[in-house]
Amino acid sequence: MRTALIAVFSFLSLTTFAQSDYLKYKKIEADEYYQAGRYWDAFYLYRDLAKTPDFQGDYTVESQIKNSSRAMFHWKKTEDYRAFQQYETAKTHMKELLVLNPYDPNRGLLPVLTLELANQMKRRAIASRTEEGAADYLGKALGYYNLALEEGLKDEMVFSFIRQVESALEKNPYASKIRQPTTYDIKYQKDKAEKARTVEILNQENNQ
């Protein structure tokens, strides 16, 4: 009888241990879902974990349930406002999302939204009926193009847009301040030249 009881208790202990390990694995899985931007999957997995004895009342799990829900909300708003070309508001929601999850796979969208906002300002400048209005929109466009670079967008096309806007401002009598080529423009051109020089040297070495 004693042997049987020991066997039962041992079995229950092993089962409890296995269950605990399984839940820990599911917590890791939920964290991975969240980091990968799969907020819907993360939300339901965190919610299921919160119902188990191991994670009931767990602050981290409870917080992640809320964060997953908020992340879904901000991503949906980002997409919606972008579709309506309300890029400034879309950026606000994208920034909130990145506060919740800096590793969100769509984090590269932030400078793209800034670029779209800059292009929008440039289009408004072209459509403006007055030079004063055009100067105002061109100034905003220039600011947003530079901001897109600061946010990590490194595209030669952006530098071309900057030069176009600066050229238009130079010709506009209402432009109070003519912007010179930015430090990002200068550094980009320098890096580009250095890379070209490195490739040239490697080609020469290979041909020897």
XYZ file of N, CA and C in Angstrom:
624
model
N 0.832 -1.211 0.000
C 0.000 0.000 0.000
C 0.867 1.262 0.000
N 1.902 1.200 0.870
C 2.806 2.351 0.964
C 3.509 2.605 -0.360
N 3.911 1.519 -0.990
C 4.593 1.637 -2.289
C 3.674 2.259 -3.339
N 2.420 1.874 -3.285
C 1.435 2.401 -4.238
C 1.230 3.894 -4.036
N 1.177 4.323 -2.758
C 0.994 5.753 -2.477
C 2.198 6.565 -2.945
N 3.376 6.018 -2.716
C 4.592 6.706 -3.172
C 4.578 6.858 -4.679
N 4.132 5.803 -5.355
C 4.076 5.836 -6.822
C 3.092 6.894 -7.304
N 1.942 6.988 -6.630
C 0.930 7.984 -6.998
C 1.451 9.394 -6.791
N 2.070 9.634 -5.621
C 2.607 10.966 -5.338
C 3.719 11.342 -6.315
N 4.537 10.360 -6.657
C 5.627 10.612 -7.616
C 5.070 10.982 -8.980
N 4.032 10.266 -9.357
C 3.386 10.545 -10.654
C 2.783 11.951 -10.679
N 2.116 12.315 -9.572
C 1.498 13.635 -9.495
C 2.549 14.728 -9.508
N 3.665 14.486 -8.844
C 4.748 15.481 -8.813
C 5.344 15.679 -10.202
N 5.545 14.563 -10.898
C 6.089 14.640 -12.259
C 5.123 15.348 -13.198
N 3.826 15.055 -13.015
C 2.805 15.691 -13.854
C 2.762 17.198 -13.617
N 2.832 17.584 -12.340
C 2.821 19.008 -11.989
C 4.056 19.710 -12.545
N 5.210 19.039 -12.424
C 6.463 19.601 -12.938
C 6.400 19.779 -14.451
N 5.875 18.753 -15.124
C 5.754 18.807 -16.589
C 4.803 19.913 -17.015
N 3.697 20.053 -16.273
C 2.724 21.096 -16.575
C 3.336 22.475 -16.408
N 4.136 22.640 -15.344
C 4.792 23.917 -15.081
C 5.779 24.257 -16.193
N 6.525 23.257 -16.627
C 7.474 23.469 -17.731
C 6.741 23.841 -19.020
N 5.614 23.188 -19.244
C 4.816 23.462 -20.443
C 4.325 24.914 -20.443
N 3.867 25.384 -19.288
C 3.361 26.760 -19.183
C 4.480 27.773 -19.370
N 5.665 27.449 -18.857
C 6.813 28.336 -19.051
C 7.157 28.437 -20.545
N 7.062 27.292 -21.222
C 7.303 27.286 -22.663
C 6.270 28.146 -23.393
N 5.010 28.052 -22.975
C 3.945 28.841 -23.610
C 4.157 30.335 -23.339
N 4.709 30.669 -22.171
C 5.008 32.078 -21.869
C 6.089 32.597 -22.821
N 7.104 31.789 -23.054
C 8.158 32.167 -24.009
C 7.574 32.332 -25.404
N 6.678 31.424 -25.763
C 6.028 31.487 -27.075
C 5.206 32.773 -27.206
N 4.493 33.136 -26.147
C 3.695 34.365 -26.171
C 4.599 35.584 -26.326
N 5.729 35.584 -25.633
C 6.683 36.689 -25.745
C 7.234 36.807 -27.161
N 7.482 35.671 -27.778
C 8.000 35.672 -29.155
C 6.950 36.181 -30.137
N 5.698 35.779 -29.909
C 4.606 36.287 -30.738
C 4.532 37.813 -30.636
N 4.615 38.291 -29.421
C 4.500 39.732 -29.180
C 5.635 40.485 -29.872
N 6.853 40.016 -29.684
C 8.000 40.690 -30.288
C 7.925 40.666 -31.806
N 7.356 39.603 -32.360
C 7.242 39.459 -33.816
C 6.058 40.227 -34.389
N 5.300 40.918 -33.521
C 4.167 41.696 -34.007
C 2.904 40.881 -34.205
N 2.889 39.649 -33.700
C 1.685 38.804 -33.799
C 0.856 39.026 -32.532
N 0.315 40.233 -32.431
C -0.325 40.656 -31.192
C -1.606 39.896 -30.880
N -2.324 39.502 -31.911
C -3.561 38.749 -31.701
C -3.250 37.408 -31.053
N -2.248 36.703 -31.593
C -1.847 35.413 -31.035
C -1.305 35.588 -29.621
N -0.501 36.632 -29.427
C 0.077 36.887 -28.109
C -1.014 37.191 -27.083
N -1.998 37.979 -27.476
C -3.076 38.364 -26.567
C -3.809 37.135 -26.018
N -4.198 36.238 -26.906
C -4.963 35.069 -26.464
C -4.102 34.107 -25.648
N -2.821 34.010 -26.004
C -1.948 33.116 -25.250
C -1.671 33.663 -23.850
N -1.429 34.962 -23.754
C -1.254 35.575 -22.432
C -2.518 35.429 -21.586
N -3.657 35.608 -22.232
C -4.933 35.514 -21.508
C -5.157 34.103 -20.976
N -4.798 33.104 -21.786
C -4.939 31.714 -21.327
C -3.978 31.426 -20.175
N -2.778 31.970 -20.255
C -1.798 31.760 -19.190
C -2.268 32.377 -17.874
N -2.919 33.535 -17.981
C -3.384 34.238 -16.785
C -4.439 33.430 -16.021
N -5.036 32.460 -16.675
C -6.067 31.638 -16.032
C -5.475 30.428 -15.307
N -4.177 30.188 -15.498
C -3.539 29.027 -14.875
C -2.994 29.386 -13.487
N -2.875 28.393 -12.609
C -2.344 28.660 -11.257
C -0.937 29.252 -11.270
N -0.108 28.825 -12.239
C 1.282 29.295 -12.283
C 1.384 30.786 -12.596
N 0.452 31.318 -13.385
C 0.547 32.713 -13.826
C -0.629 33.574 -13.387
N -1.493 33.012 -12.579
C -2.636 33.794 -12.103
C -2.137 34.941 -11.212
N -2.508 36.166 -11.584
C -2.064 37.329 -10.825
C -0.660 37.778 -11.163
N -0.022 37.137 -12.148
C 1.336 37.509 -12.556
C 1.316 38.891 -13.225
N 2.106 39.825 -12.696
C 2.071 41.203 -13.188
C 2.501 41.298 -14.652
N 3.554 40.559 -15.009
C 4.071 40.623 -16.379
C 3.039 40.139 -17.389
N 2.411 39.018 -17.080
C 1.404 38.465 -17.991
C 0.202 39.393 -18.105
N -0.238 39.914 -16.976
C -1.385 40.836 -16.986
C -1.059 42.093 -17.808
N 0.162 42.588 -17.657
C 0.577 43.777 -18.409
C 0.638 43.498 -19.899
N 1.116 42.310 -20.256
C 1.249 41.962 -21.669
C -0.097 41.746 -22.338
N -1.087 41.342 -21.571
C -2.442 41.248 -22.126
C -2.898 42.641 -22.569
N -2.685 43.623 -21.694
C -3.061 45.006 -22.014
C -2.210 45.551 -23.159
N -0.919 45.278 -23.111
C -0.015 45.792 -24.150
C -0.337 45.211 -25.519
N -0.679 43.925 -25.547
C -1.042 43.286 -26.821
C -2.278 43.942 -27.414
N -3.255 44.211 -26.555
C -4.489 44.856 -27.001
C -4.200 46.274 -27.514
N -3.386 47.014 -26.778
C -3.044 48.378 -27.186
C -2.237 48.379 -28.481
N -1.342 47.411 -28.621
C -0.525 47.325 -29.837
C -1.404 47.072 -31.059
N -2.382 46.173 -30.913
C -3.318 45.917 -32.018
C -4.067 47.191 -32.391
N -4.473 47.936 -31.367
C -5.215 49.181 -31.595
C -4.362 50.190 -32.360
N -3.122 50.412 -31.919
C -2.268 51.419 -32.559
C -1.873 51.015 -33.983
N -1.656 49.719 -34.210
C -1.311 49.288 -35.563
C -2.499 49.476 -36.511
N -3.695 49.136 -36.019
C -4.897 49.321 -36.844
C -5.095 50.795 -37.171
N -4.894 51.678 -36.202
C -5.041 53.111 -36.425
C -3.973 53.628 -37.376
N -2.777 53.095 -37.273
C -1.704 53.495 -38.187
C -2.096 53.196 -39.626
N -2.596 51.992 -39.860
C -3.008 51.604 -41.210
C -4.188 52.444 -41.696
N -5.162 52.662 -40.815
C -6.360 53.411 -41.202
C -6.022 54.852 -41.588
N -5.274 55.530 -40.724
C -4.943 56.929 -40.993
C -4.005 57.073 -42.199
N -3.141 56.091 -42.395
C -2.282 56.136 -43.582
C -3.121 56.007 -44.849
N -4.130 55.139 -44.802
C -5.005 54.952 -45.971
C -5.731 56.238 -46.334
N -6.030 57.068 -45.322
C -6.697 58.346 -45.561
C -5.702 59.503 -45.716
N -4.426 59.140 -45.853
C -3.353 60.120 -46.067
C -3.232 61.126 -44.920
N -3.619 60.702 -43.742
C -3.433 61.515 -42.538
C -2.156 61.019 -41.849
N -1.031 61.353 -42.491
C 0.239 60.760 -42.115
C 0.722 61.190 -40.728
N 0.437 62.413 -40.338
C 0.878 62.889 -39.029
C 0.212 62.064 -37.915
N -1.086 61.845 -38.041
C -1.798 61.051 -37.044
C -1.358 59.589 -37.100
N -1.112 59.091 -38.314
C -0.615 57.719 -38.460
C 0.725 57.570 -37.750
N 1.582 58.582 -37.868
C 2.886 58.550 -37.203
C 2.735 58.533 -35.686
N 1.771 59.279 -35.182
C 1.538 59.317 -33.737
C 1.234 57.922 -33.203
N 0.375 57.196 -33.923
C 0.028 55.841 -33.493
C 1.206 54.881 -33.688
N 1.990 55.086 -34.762
C 3.143 54.226 -34.982
C 4.172 54.411 -33.876
N 4.362 55.636 -33.429
C 5.299 55.907 -32.330
C 4.832 55.239 -31.042
N 3.528 55.299 -30.785
C 2.979 54.655 -29.589
C 3.199 53.139 -29.656
N 3.053 52.590 -30.856
C 3.275 51.155 -31.034
C 4.725 50.787 -30.742
N 5.655 51.619 -31.201
C 7.070 51.337 -30.997
C 7.488 51.510 -29.541
N 6.754 52.323 -28.797
C 6.997 52.412 -27.355
C 6.640 51.075 -26.703
N 5.553 50.480 -27.159
C 5.110 49.196 -26.625
C 6.014 48.058 -27.082
N 6.478 48.142 -28.319
C 7.317 47.074 -28.870
C 8.342 47.658 -29.852
N 9.532 47.983 -29.363
C 10.568 48.552 -30.239
C 11.010 47.601 -31.348
N 10.696 46.304 -31.187
C 11.118 45.301 -32.174
C 10.029 45.007 -33.200
N 8.956 45.770 -33.180
C 7.866 45.522 -34.128
C 8.418 45.432 -35.556
N 8.029 44.389 -36.295
C 8.575 44.203 -37.649
C 8.236 45.335 -38.620
N 7.257 46.162 -38.270
C 6.879 47.279 -39.137
C 7.523 48.594 -38.700
N 8.548 48.524 -37.836
C 9.167 49.752 -37.326
C 9.773 50.611 -38.432
N 10.149 49.982 -39.535
C 10.699 50.732 -40.660
C 9.683 51.625 -41.350
N 8.411 51.478 -40.968
C 7.359 52.300 -41.583
C 7.406 53.741 -41.087
N 7.975 53.978 -39.906
C 7.970 55.326 -39.340
C 8.611 56.352 -40.272
N 9.849 56.145 -40.754
C 10.411 57.126 -41.678
C 9.704 57.169 -43.028
N 9.077 56.060 -43.405
C 8.312 56.036 -44.658
C 7.098 56.958 -44.547
N 6.444 56.934 -43.395
C 5.315 57.842 -43.163
C 5.778 59.294 -43.207
N 6.956 59.554 -42.662
C 7.503 60.913 -42.706
C 7.792 61.321 -44.145
N 8.313 60.386 -44.927
C 8.567 60.657 -46.345
C 7.268 60.953 -47.078
N 6.234 60.184 -46.794
C 4.938 60.411 -47.440
C 4.358 61.765 -47.032
N 4.601 62.138 -45.793
C 4.144 63.445 -45.317
C 4.895 64.570 -46.036
N 6.191 64.372 -46.228
C 6.994 65.359 -46.951
C 6.523 65.499 -48.393
N 6.266 64.375 -49.035
C 5.772 64.409 -50.415
C 4.416 65.101 -50.504
N 3.599 64.898 -49.494
C 2.294 65.547 -49.446
C 2.449 67.066 -49.365
N 3.389 67.531 -48.531
C 3.650 68.967 -48.415
C 4.173 69.532 -49.732
N 5.001 68.755 -50.414
C 5.540 69.216 -51.701
C 4.434 69.339 -52.747
N 3.517 68.383 -52.743
C 2.387 68.447 -53.683
C 1.515 69.668 -53.386
N 1.320 69.957 -52.122
C 0.529 71.129 -51.759
C 1.237 72.424 -52.171
N 2.549 72.404 -52.101
C 3.317 73.582 -52.541
C 3.119 73.818 -54.028
N 3.148 72.729 -54.793
C 2.954 72.839 -56.240
C 1.551 73.338 -56.566
N 0.571 72.889 -55.769
C -0.825 73.268 -56.017
C -1.177 74.639 -55.440
N -0.290 75.203 -54.628
C -0.591 76.483 -53.983
C -0.756 77.594 -55.014
N -1.719 78.483 -54.770
C -1.988 79.579 -55.705
C -1.134 80.809 -55.414
N -0.428 80.795 -54.309
C 0.410 81.944 -53.954
C 1.835 81.475 -53.661
N 2.779 82.363 -53.906
C 4.175 82.032 -53.620
C 4.410 81.923 -52.118
N 3.679 82.713 -51.354
C 3.821 82.665 -49.899
C 3.363 81.308 -49.363
N 2.227 80.837 -49.874
C 1.729 79.531 -49.461
C 2.673 78.421 -49.893
N 3.212 78.571 -51.099
C 4.148 77.571 -51.611
C 5.400 77.509 -50.737
N 5.892 78.678 -50.324
C 7.092 78.734 -49.478
C 6.845 78.034 -48.152
N 5.664 78.220 -47.605
C 5.319 77.587 -46.328
C 5.314 76.069 -46.463
N 4.682 75.558 -47.501
C 4.631 74.111 -47.706
C 6.001 73.544 -48.046
N 6.786 74.287 -48.819
C 8.124 73.815 -49.163
C 9.002 73.714 -47.919
N 8.859 74.704 -47.022
C 9.621 74.659 -45.778
C 9.256 73.444 -44.942
N 7.964 73.141 -44.887
C 7.515 71.964 -44.143
C 8.019 70.683 -44.805
N 7.961 70.650 -46.133
C 8.433 69.470 -46.865
C 9.910 69.228 -46.581
N 10.693 70.289 -46.596
C 12.125 70.167 -46.348
C 12.388 69.626 -44.939
N 11.637 70.134 -43.983
C 11.788 69.659 -42.612
C 11.467 68.183 -42.479
N 10.419 67.742 -43.148
C 10.028 66.340 -43.060
C 11.007 65.429 -43.802
N 11.562 65.904 -44.917
C 12.554 65.095 -45.617
C 13.772 64.870 -44.722
N 14.219 65.932 -44.066
C 15.360 65.799 -43.160
C 15.024 64.903 -41.969
N 13.790 65.002 -41.485
C 13.366 64.159 -40.368
C 13.354 62.691 -40.770
N 12.938 62.414 -42.004
C 12.929 61.032 -42.492
C 14.344 60.449 -42.467
N 15.323 61.285 -42.799
C 16.713 60.837 -42.737
C 17.136 60.573 -41.304
N 16.747 61.451 -40.402
C 17.080 61.278 -38.990
C 16.458 60.002 -38.430
N 15.293 59.647 -38.939
C 14.590 58.462 -38.453
C 15.123 57.172 -39.070
N 16.108 57.306 -39.950
C 16.770 56.117 -40.470
C 16.562 55.815 -41.931
N 15.857 56.660 -42.658
C 15.625 56.410 -44.082
C 16.828 56.918 -44.868
N 17.596 56.006 -45.412
C 18.781 56.365 -46.200
C 18.529 55.962 -47.653
N 18.024 56.886 -48.404
C 17.660 56.616 -49.794
C 18.107 57.814 -50.630
N 18.847 57.563 -51.690
C 19.348 58.645 -52.530
C 18.206 59.495 -53.096
N 17.053 58.884 -53.266
C 15.888 59.596 -53.770
C 15.522 60.764 -52.846
N 15.666 60.557 -51.532
C 15.327 61.599 -50.570
C 16.242 62.806 -50.736
N 17.526 62.558 -50.954
C 18.467 63.651 -51.144
C 18.139 64.446 -52.412
N 17.659 63.724 -53.429
C 17.243 64.393 -54.650
C 16.047 65.300 -54.387
N 15.094 64.805 -53.580
C 13.925 65.610 -53.215
C 14.338 66.851 -52.430
N 15.303 66.670 -51.524
C 15.782 67.805 -50.723
C 16.370 68.880 -51.623
N 17.175 68.450 -52.577
C 17.784 69.432 -53.485
C 16.718 70.146 -54.323
N 15.697 69.415 -54.743
C 14.610 70.029 -55.515
C 13.886 71.093 -54.694
N 13.593 70.761 -53.434
C 12.877 71.703 -52.574
C 13.741 72.914 -52.256
N 15.021 72.681 -51.974
C 15.930 73.800 -51.686
C 16.051 74.731 -52.892
N 16.096 74.137 -54.089
C 16.166 74.937 -55.308
C 14.907 75.785 -55.477
N 13.741 75.184 -55.182
C 12.477 75.914 -55.290
C 12.412 77.043 -54.267
N 12.943 76.798 -53.068
C 12.939 77.829 -52.030
C 13.847 79.003 -52.393
N 14.959 78.694 -53.032
C 15.891 79.753 -53.434
C 15.245 80.716 -54.435
N 14.311 80.193 -55.201
C 13.642 81.014 -56.219
C 12.381 81.690 -55.681
N 12.000 81.358 -54.458
C 10.768 81.897 -53.883
C 11.085 83.115 -53.008
N 10.524 84.257 -53.325
C 10.829 85.482 -52.569
C 10.341 85.456 -51.121
N 9.463 84.529 -50.794
C 8.920 84.464 -49.434
C 9.679 83.476 -48.548
N 10.649 82.806 -49.128
C 11.439 81.862 -48.340
C 12.376 82.650 -47.441
N 12.115 82.650 -46.154
C 12.895 83.474 -45.215
C 14.265 82.904 -44.933
N 14.417 81.599 -45.130
C 15.701 80.974 -44.811
C 15.987 79.876 -45.822
N 17.059 80.049 -46.557
C 17.432 79.047 -47.549
C 18.268 77.973 -46.867
N 17.795 76.750 -46.944
C 18.504 75.657 -46.303
C 19.634 75.176 -47.198
N 20.812 75.004 -46.624
C 21.940 74.445 -47.342
C 21.875 72.920 -47.267
N 22.681 72.243 -48.096
C 22.680 70.778 -48.035
C 22.889 70.306 -46.599
N 22.138 69.310 -46.202
C 22.182 68.848 -44.816
C 23.432 68.031 -44.531
N 23.731 67.875 -43.245
C 24.870 67.058 -42.847
C 24.652 65.610 -43.274
N 23.368 65.174 -43.317
C 23.070 63.813 -43.750
C 23.389 63.649 -45.231
N 23.090 64.687 -46.011
C 23.392 64.665 -47.437
C 24.893 64.570 -47.655
N 25.647 65.414 -46.951
C 27.102 65.446 -47.098
C 27.717 64.116 -46.682
N 27.285 63.590 -45.525
C 27.819 62.321 -45.027
C 27.476 61.188 -45.977
N 26.252 61.199 -46.518
C 25.827 60.141 -47.433
C 26.703 60.141 -48.684
N 26.940 61.337 -49.237
C 27.750 61.430 -50.433
C 29.192 61.001 -50.161
N 29.690 61.343 -48.954
C 31.046 60.951 -48.581
C 31.154 59.436 -48.452
N 30.188 58.832 -47.769
C 30.174 57.372 -47.610
C 30.063 56.673 -48.954
N 29.242 57.254 -49.822
C 29.047 56.669 -51.148
C 30.355 56.678 -51.939
N 31.097 57.788 -51.833
C 32.368 57.909 -52.537
C 33.397 56.932 -51.971
N 33.405 56.788 -50.642
C 34.347 55.869 -49.998
C 34.064 54.425 -50.380
N 32.776 54.064 -50.445
C 32.410 52.708 -50.838
C 32.820 52.436 -52.289
N 32.606 53.430 -53.151
C 32.983 53.282 -54.555
C 34.491 53.106 -54.683
N 35.244 53.843 -53.865
C 36.702 53.757 -53.877
C 37.154 52.388 -53.380
N 36.500 51.856 -52.367
C 36.838 50.537 -51.832
C 36.603 49.448 -52.874
N 35.475 49.547 -53.566
C 35.165 48.583 -54.626
C 36.208 48.656 -55.738
N 36.632 49.872 -56.076
C 37.638 50.060 -57.125
C 38.963 49.420 -56.726
N 39.355 49.600 -55.458
C 40.613 49.021 -54.977
C 40.545 47.497 -54.989
N 39.420 46.926 -54.552
C 39.247 45.475 -54.545
C 39.306 44.905 -55.956
N 38.685 45.623 -56.891
C 38.706 45.166 -58.299
C 40.120 45.174 -58.853
N 40.888 46.209 -58.497
C 42.276 46.295 -58.943
C 43.117 45.152 -58.382
N 42.875 44.831 -57.093
C 43.622 43.733 -56.463
C 43.272 42.397 -57.101
N 42.008 42.216 -57.445
C 41.582 40.954 -58.064
C 42.136 40.783 -59.460
N 42.376 41.913 -60.146
C 42.880 41.860 -61.522
C 44.387 41.685 -61.587
N 45.066 41.818 -60.441
C 46.527 41.685 -60.423
C 46.953 40.222 -60.447
